[in-house]
């Protein structure tokens, strides 16, 4: 049997011949630059589809002295927020003719972000989006170390003064705390996130400031690492600490999943005994038992705004920092605190459980 000759890859000239236009016209359509009549554009697009023509991204980039790729330096991509952001950024970048290169930031602070950006610069990205916690000083240091790499920061304090697309973490924290206070809770505990994370610091400070305005403090606090397992362990720590609480603020929904499990195992009814408020509004939050009250953050919108900001910088335009507003989604995991009789029953149950688990 004779070998079949390799099928030739269609070129820009093939598209021009099929559409009956010049190569320059095809180039304008492909690159989205320059005026092209609607009927002509339609003929070119039909020819592109018929020939299955794929533009040579490298050649286009060389013509513009760009790689037509952007970088996304982010923490753990398995977490809800980074994965949602990456999906939104990739879609927006693709529509604008850019590819997305993702690199993981292994840790917090200046050193791991610097390492990630060096890796992206080696890939010749045109610019970078940085979804990693940085102090204002570290963010400014990044701009000094990479003066030729346009960057948009997504996890720095809003007052930092660098190009940024950010979420109003303090407002989100205040919404969750105010909700519990307005229900009548005064004994509120929290599960916060890893120290060094800007979001963790803003949420914890927002909770503390909101309670302080009512003359209250958090009665107990346990750390997590954003994962469900850490929320489970942190709740066990809070329950074992012996400090009674009627409400629990959790720094993200994934840790709240673990918290609900730990409370259920100890016979603590949510929300009759303890109300739980999460943060993020993941897709699963409405399907939990009970459905989780949480602070919704629109990560797809944030991702699109971040790319739009970076795209403007790449075109030499100025773009003011944007601050996205969260809002509270009230579901069945929150209710007024239990009355004195039920609190007495809770105390008796805690004493019994402690005795049963004591070696």
Coordinates of C-alpha atoms in Angstrom, one line a residue:
X1 CA 0.0 0.0 0.0
X2 CA 1.4 3.4 -1.0
X3 CA 2.0 5.9 1.7
X4 CA -0.4 8.8 1.6
X5 CA 1.3 12.1 1.2
X6 CA 1.2 14.4 4.2
X7 CA -1.6 16.9 4.0
X8 CA -0.3 20.4 3.5
X9 CA -1.1 22.9 6.2
X10 CA -3.2 25.8 4.8
X11 CA -1.6 29.1 4.7
X12 CA -2.8 32.7 4.8
X13 CA -2.4 32.9 1.0
X14 CA -4.6 29.9 0.6
X15 CA -7.3 31.7 2.6
X16 CA -6.9 34.8 0.5
X17 CA -7.2 32.8 -2.7
X18 CA -10.3 31.0 -1.4
X19 CA -12.0 34.3 -0.3
X20 CA -10.9 36.2 -3.4
X21 CA -9.2 39.0 -1.3
X22 CA -5.6 40.1 -0.7
X23 CA -3.3 38.6 1.9
X24 CA -3.4 42.0 3.7
X25 CA -7.1 41.8 4.1
X26 CA -6.9 38.3 5.6
X27 CA -4.2 39.6 7.9
X28 CA -6.5 42.4 9.1
X29 CA -9.3 40.0 9.8
X30 CA -7.1 37.5 11.6
X31 CA -5.4 40.2 13.7
X32 CA -8.5 42.3 14.3
X33 CA -6.7 45.4 13.0
X34 CA -7.8 47.8 10.4
X35 CA -11.2 48.3 8.7
X36 CA -12.7 45.5 6.7
X37 CA -16.2 45.5 5.2
X38 CA -18.7 43.2 6.9
X39 CA -19.3 41.2 3.7
X40 CA -15.6 40.8 3.0
X41 CA -15.0 39.8 6.6
X42 CA -17.7 37.1 6.3
X43 CA -16.0 35.7 3.1
X44 CA -12.7 35.5 4.9
X45 CA -14.2 33.8 7.9
X46 CA -16.0 31.3 5.7
X47 CA -12.7 30.5 3.9
X48 CA -10.9 30.1 7.3
X49 CA -13.5 27.6 8.4
X50 CA -13.5 25.7 5.1
X51 CA -9.7 25.3 5.1
X52 CA -9.4 24.8 8.8
X53 CA -6.8 27.5 8.8
X54 CA -5.0 28.2 12.1
X55 CA -3.1 31.5 12.3
X56 CA 0.6 31.2 13.1
X57 CA 0.7 32.7 16.5
X58 CA 4.5 32.9 16.6
X59 CA 4.6 34.8 13.3
X60 CA 1.9 37.2 14.5
X61 CA 3.8 37.8 17.7
X62 CA 7.1 38.4 15.9
X63 CA 5.4 40.9 13.7
X64 CA 4.3 42.8 16.7
X65 CA 7.5 42.0 18.7
X66 CA 5.3 40.2 21.2
X67 CA 4.7 36.5 22.2
X68 CA 0.9 37.0 22.4
X69 CA 1.0 35.1 25.6
X70 CA 0.4 36.2 29.2
X71 CA 1.3 34.7 32.5
X72 CA -0.8 33.8 35.5
X73 CA 1.2 33.4 38.7
X74 CA -1.2 31.9 41.3
X75 CA -1.3 29.9 44.5
X76 CA -2.8 26.4 44.6
X77 CA -4.8 25.9 41.4
X78 CA -6.9 23.2 43.0
X79 CA -8.6 25.7 45.3
X80 CA -11.9 27.3 44.2
X81 CA -10.7 30.9 43.7
X82 CA -7.6 30.3 41.6
X83 CA -9.3 27.7 39.4
X84 CA -12.2 30.1 38.7
X85 CA -9.8 32.9 38.0
X86 CA -7.7 30.9 35.7
X87 CA -10.8 29.8 33.7
X88 CA -12.1 33.3 33.3
X89 CA -8.7 34.8 32.4
X90 CA -8.0 32.1 29.8
X91 CA -11.3 32.8 28.1
X92 CA -10.8 36.5 28.0
X93 CA -7.2 36.1 26.8
X94 CA -8.2 33.7 24.1
X95 CA -10.9 36.1 22.8
X96 CA -8.2 38.8 22.6
X97 CA -5.8 36.5 20.7
X98 CA -3.5 35.6 23.7
X99 CA -2.6 32.3 25.2
X100 CA -2.3 31.8 28.9
X101 CA 0.7 30.3 30.7
X102 CA 0.0 29.3 34.4
X103 CA 2.7 28.9 37.0
X104 CA 2.2 28.0 40.7
X105 CA 3.5 30.3 43.4
X106 CA 4.8 27.9 46.1
X107 CA 4.3 30.0 49.3
X108 CA 3.8 33.5 50.4
X109 CA 5.9 36.6 50.1
X110 CA 8.4 38.1 47.7
X111 CA 10.7 35.1 47.1
X112 CA 8.2 32.6 45.6
X113 CA 6.5 35.3 43.5
X114 CA 9.9 36.4 42.1
X115 CA 10.7 32.8 41.2
X116 CA 7.4 32.4 39.5
X117 CA 7.8 35.6 37.5
X118 CA 11.3 34.7 36.4
X119 CA 9.9 31.4 35.0
X120 CA 7.2 33.3 33.2
X121 CA 9.7 35.8 31.8
X122 CA 11.7 32.9 30.4
X123 CA 8.6 31.9 28.5
X124 CA 8.6 35.4 26.9
X125 CA 5.2 36.4 28.2
X126 CA 4.1 39.9 27.4
X127 CA 2.7 40.5 30.8
X128 CA 1.6 38.8 34.0
X129 CA -1.3 38.6 36.4
X130 CA -0.3 37.9 40.0
X131 CA -2.8 36.1 42.3
X132 CA -0.5 35.7 45.3
X133 CA -0.4 37.6 48.6
X134 CA 2.1 40.4 48.7
X135 CA 2.6 43.3 51.1
X136 CA 2.6 46.8 49.6
X137 CA 6.4 46.9 49.9
X138 CA 6.8 43.5 48.2
X139 CA 4.5 44.5 45.4
X140 CA 6.5 47.7 44.7
X141 CA 9.7 45.6 44.8
X142 CA 8.2 43.3 42.1
X143 CA 7.6 46.2 39.8
X144 CA 11.2 47.4 40.4
X145 CA 12.7 43.9 39.7
X146 CA 10.6 43.4 36.5
X147 CA 10.4 46.9 35.0
X148 CA 9.9 45.4 31.5
X149 CA 7.1 43.1 32.5
X150 CA 3.6 44.7 32.9
X151 CA 2.0 43.2 35.9
X152 CA -1.5 43.4 37.5
X153 CA -1.8 42.4 41.1
X154 CA -4.8 40.5 42.4
X155 CA -4.0 39.9 46.1
X156 CA -2.5 43.0 47.6
X157 CA -4.1 45.6 50.0
X158 CA -6.3 48.1 48.0
X159 CA -4.2 51.0 49.0
X160 CA -0.9 49.6 47.6
X161 CA -0.9 51.9 44.6
X162 CA 0.1 49.3 41.9
X163 CA -2.0 48.2 38.9
X164 CA -4.6 45.9 40.5
X165 CA -7.9 44.1 40.2
X166 CA -9.0 43.3 43.7
X167 CA -11.8 42.1 45.9
X168 CA -13.1 44.1 48.8
X169 CA -12.2 41.5 51.5
X170 CA -12.9 43.8 54.4
X171 CA -16.4 44.5 53.2
X172 CA -17.1 40.8 52.8
X173 CA -15.9 40.0 56.3
X174 CA -18.0 42.8 57.7
X175 CA -21.1 41.4 55.9
X176 CA -20.7 38.0 57.4
X177 CA -20.0 39.3 60.9
X178 CA -22.8 41.8 60.8
X179 CA -25.3 39.1 59.8
X180 CA -24.4 37.0 62.9
X181 CA -24.5 40.0 65.1
X182 CA -27.9 41.1 63.8
X183 CA -29.2 37.6 64.5
X184 CA -28.2 38.2 68.1
X185 CA -25.0 36.2 68.4
X186 CA -22.4 37.5 70.8
X187 CA -20.2 34.4 71.2
X188 CA -18.6 34.1 67.8
X189 CA -15.5 32.0 66.9
X190 CA -13.6 31.9 63.7
X191 CA -11.4 29.7 61.4
X192 CA -9.0 31.9 59.6
X193 CA -6.5 31.1 56.8
X194 CA -2.7 30.8 56.6
X195 CA -0.8 33.7 58.1
X196 CA 0.8 35.8 55.4
X197 CA -2.2 35.6 53.1
X198 CA -3.5 39.1 52.4
X199 CA -7.1 37.8 52.1
X200 CA -6.7 36.1 55.5
X201 CA -5.4 39.3 57.2
X202 CA -8.2 41.4 55.7
X203 CA -11.0 39.0 56.6
X204 CA -9.7 38.5 60.2
X205 CA -9.3 42.3 60.6
X206 CA -12.8 42.8 59.2
X207 CA -14.3 40.3 61.6
X208 CA -12.5 41.8 64.6
X209 CA -13.3 45.4 63.7
X210 CA -17.0 44.6 63.2
X211 CA -17.2 42.9 66.5
X212 CA -15.2 45.6 68.3
X213 CA -17.7 48.2 67.0
X214 CA -20.3 46.4 69.1
X215 CA -18.1 46.0 72.1
X216 CA -17.3 42.3 71.4
X217 CA -14.3 40.1 70.6
X218 CA -13.9 36.8 68.9
X219 CA -14.2 34.2 71.7
X220 CA -11.9 31.7 70.0
X221 CA -9.9 31.3 66.9
X222 CA -8.2 28.4 65.0
X223 CA -6.1 28.4 61.9
X224 CA -6.7 26.5 58.6
X225 CA -5.0 26.3 55.3
X226 CA -8.0 26.8 53.0
X227 CA -8.7 23.1 52.6
X228 CA -11.7 21.1 54.0
X229 CA -9.4 18.9 56.1
X230 CA -8.0 21.9 57.8
X231 CA -11.5 23.3 58.5
X232 CA -12.4 19.9 60.0
X233 CA -9.3 19.9 62.3
X234 CA -9.7 23.5 63.3
X235 CA -13.3 22.9 64.4
X236 CA -12.3 19.9 66.4
X237 CA -9.7 22.2 68.1
X238 CA -12.4 24.8 68.8
X239 CA -14.8 22.2 70.3
X240 CA -12.0 20.7 72.4
X241 CA -11.0 24.1 73.7
X242 CA -14.0 24.3 76.0
X243 CA -14.9 27.9 75.0
X244 CA -18.6 27.9 74.1
X245 CA -19.6 29.7 70.9
X246 CA -22.9 29.9 69.1
X247 CA -21.6 31.1 65.7
X248 CA -18.6 30.3 63.5
X249 CA -17.0 32.5 60.8
X250 CA -15.0 30.6 58.3
X251 CA -12.5 32.2 55.9
X252 CA -13.6 30.1 52.9
X253 CA -16.3 27.6 51.9
X254 CA -14.0 24.7 51.5
X255 CA -12.9 25.0 55.2
X256 CA -16.6 25.4 56.1
X257 CA -17.3 22.0 54.6
X258 CA -14.9 20.4 57.1
X259 CA -16.4 22.5 59.9
X260 CA -19.9 21.2 59.1
X261 CA -18.6 17.7 59.2
X262 CA -16.8 18.1 62.5
X263 CA -19.9 19.7 64.1
X264 CA -22.1 16.9 62.8
X265 CA -19.8 14.3 64.3
X266 CA -20.0 15.9 67.7
X267 CA -23.8 16.1 67.6
X268 CA -23.8 19.9 67.2
X269 CA -26.8 21.0 65.2
X270 CA -26.4 23.6 62.6
X271 CA -27.9 26.2 62.9
X272 CA -29.9 25.3 66.1
X273 CA -26.7 25.1 68.2
X274 CA -24.1 26.8 66.1
X275 CA -24.5 29.1 63.0
X276 CA -21.9 28.9 60.3
X277 CA -20.9 31.5 57.7
X278 CA -18.5 30.7 54.9
X279 CA -16.8 32.9 52.3
X280 CA -16.6 32.6 48.5
X281 CA -20.0 30.9 47.6
X282 CA -18.6 27.9 45.8
X283 CA -20.9 25.9 43.5
X284 CA -21.3 23.3 46.2
X285 CA -22.3 25.7 49.0
X286 CA -26.0 25.7 48.1
X287 CA -26.0 21.9 48.1
X288 CA -24.5 21.3 51.6
X289 CA -26.6 20.1 54.5
X290 CA -27.7 22.6 55.6
X291 CA -27.1 25.0 52.6
X292 CA -24.3 27.4 53.6
X293 CA -24.7 31.1 54.3
X294 CA -21.7 32.7 52.7
X295 CA -20.1 35.8 51.1
X296 CA -20.3 35.6 47.4
X297 CA -17.3 36.8 45.3
X298 CA -17.6 36.9 41.6
X299 CA -14.3 35.3 40.5
X300 CA -15.2 35.1 36.8
X301 CA -15.9 38.8 36.7
X302 CA -12.6 39.5 38.6
X303 CA -10.7 37.4 36.2
X304 CA -12.1 39.3 33.2
X305 CA -11.4 42.6 34.8
X306 CA -7.9 41.6 35.6
X307 CA -7.2 40.6 32.0
X308 CA -8.8 43.8 30.7
X309 CA -6.5 45.8 33.0
X310 CA -3.4 44.0 31.8
X311 CA -4.6 44.2 28.2
X312 CA -4.8 48.0 28.6
X313 CA -1.3 48.2 30.0
X314 CA 0.0 46.2 27.0
X315 CA -1.6 48.8 24.7
X316 CA 0.2 51.5 26.6
X317 CA -3.0 52.8 28.3
X318 CA -3.5 53.7 31.9
X319 CA -6.1 51.8 33.9
X320 CA -7.1 52.7 37.4
X321 CA -7.2 49.8 40.0
X322 CA -10.6 48.1 40.3
X323 CA -12.3 46.9 43.5
X324 CA -15.0 44.3 43.1
X325 CA -17.8 44.2 45.7
X326 CA -18.9 41.0 47.4
X327 CA -22.4 40.4 48.9
X328 CA -23.9 38.1 51.4
X329 CA -26.0 35.0 50.4
X330 CA -28.2 33.9 53.3
X331 CA -29.1 30.3 53.5
X332 CA -30.1 27.8 56.2
X333 CA -26.8 27.5 58.1
X334 CA -27.5 30.6 60.2
X335 CA -30.2 31.3 62.7
X336 CA -30.6 33.2 66.0
X337 CA -28.5 31.8 68.9
X338 CA -30.1 29.1 71.0
X339 CA -31.9 30.1 74.1
X340 CA -30.6 29.4 77.7
X341 CA -32.3 26.0 78.0
X342 CA -30.7 24.7 74.8
X343 CA -27.3 26.2 75.8
X344 CA -27.6 24.2 79.1
X345 CA -28.2 21.1 77.1
X346 CA -25.2 21.9 74.9
X347 CA -22.9 22.4 77.9
X348 CA -24.0 19.0 79.3
X349 CA -23.4 17.3 76.0
X350 CA -19.9 18.9 75.8
X351 CA -19.1 17.6 79.3
X352 CA -20.3 14.1 78.4
X353 CA -18.4 14.0 75.1
X354 CA -15.2 15.2 76.8
X355 CA -15.6 12.4 79.4
X356 CA -16.2 9.8 76.7
X357 CA -13.2 10.8 74.7
X358 CA -10.9 11.2 77.7
X359 CA -8.2 8.4 77.7

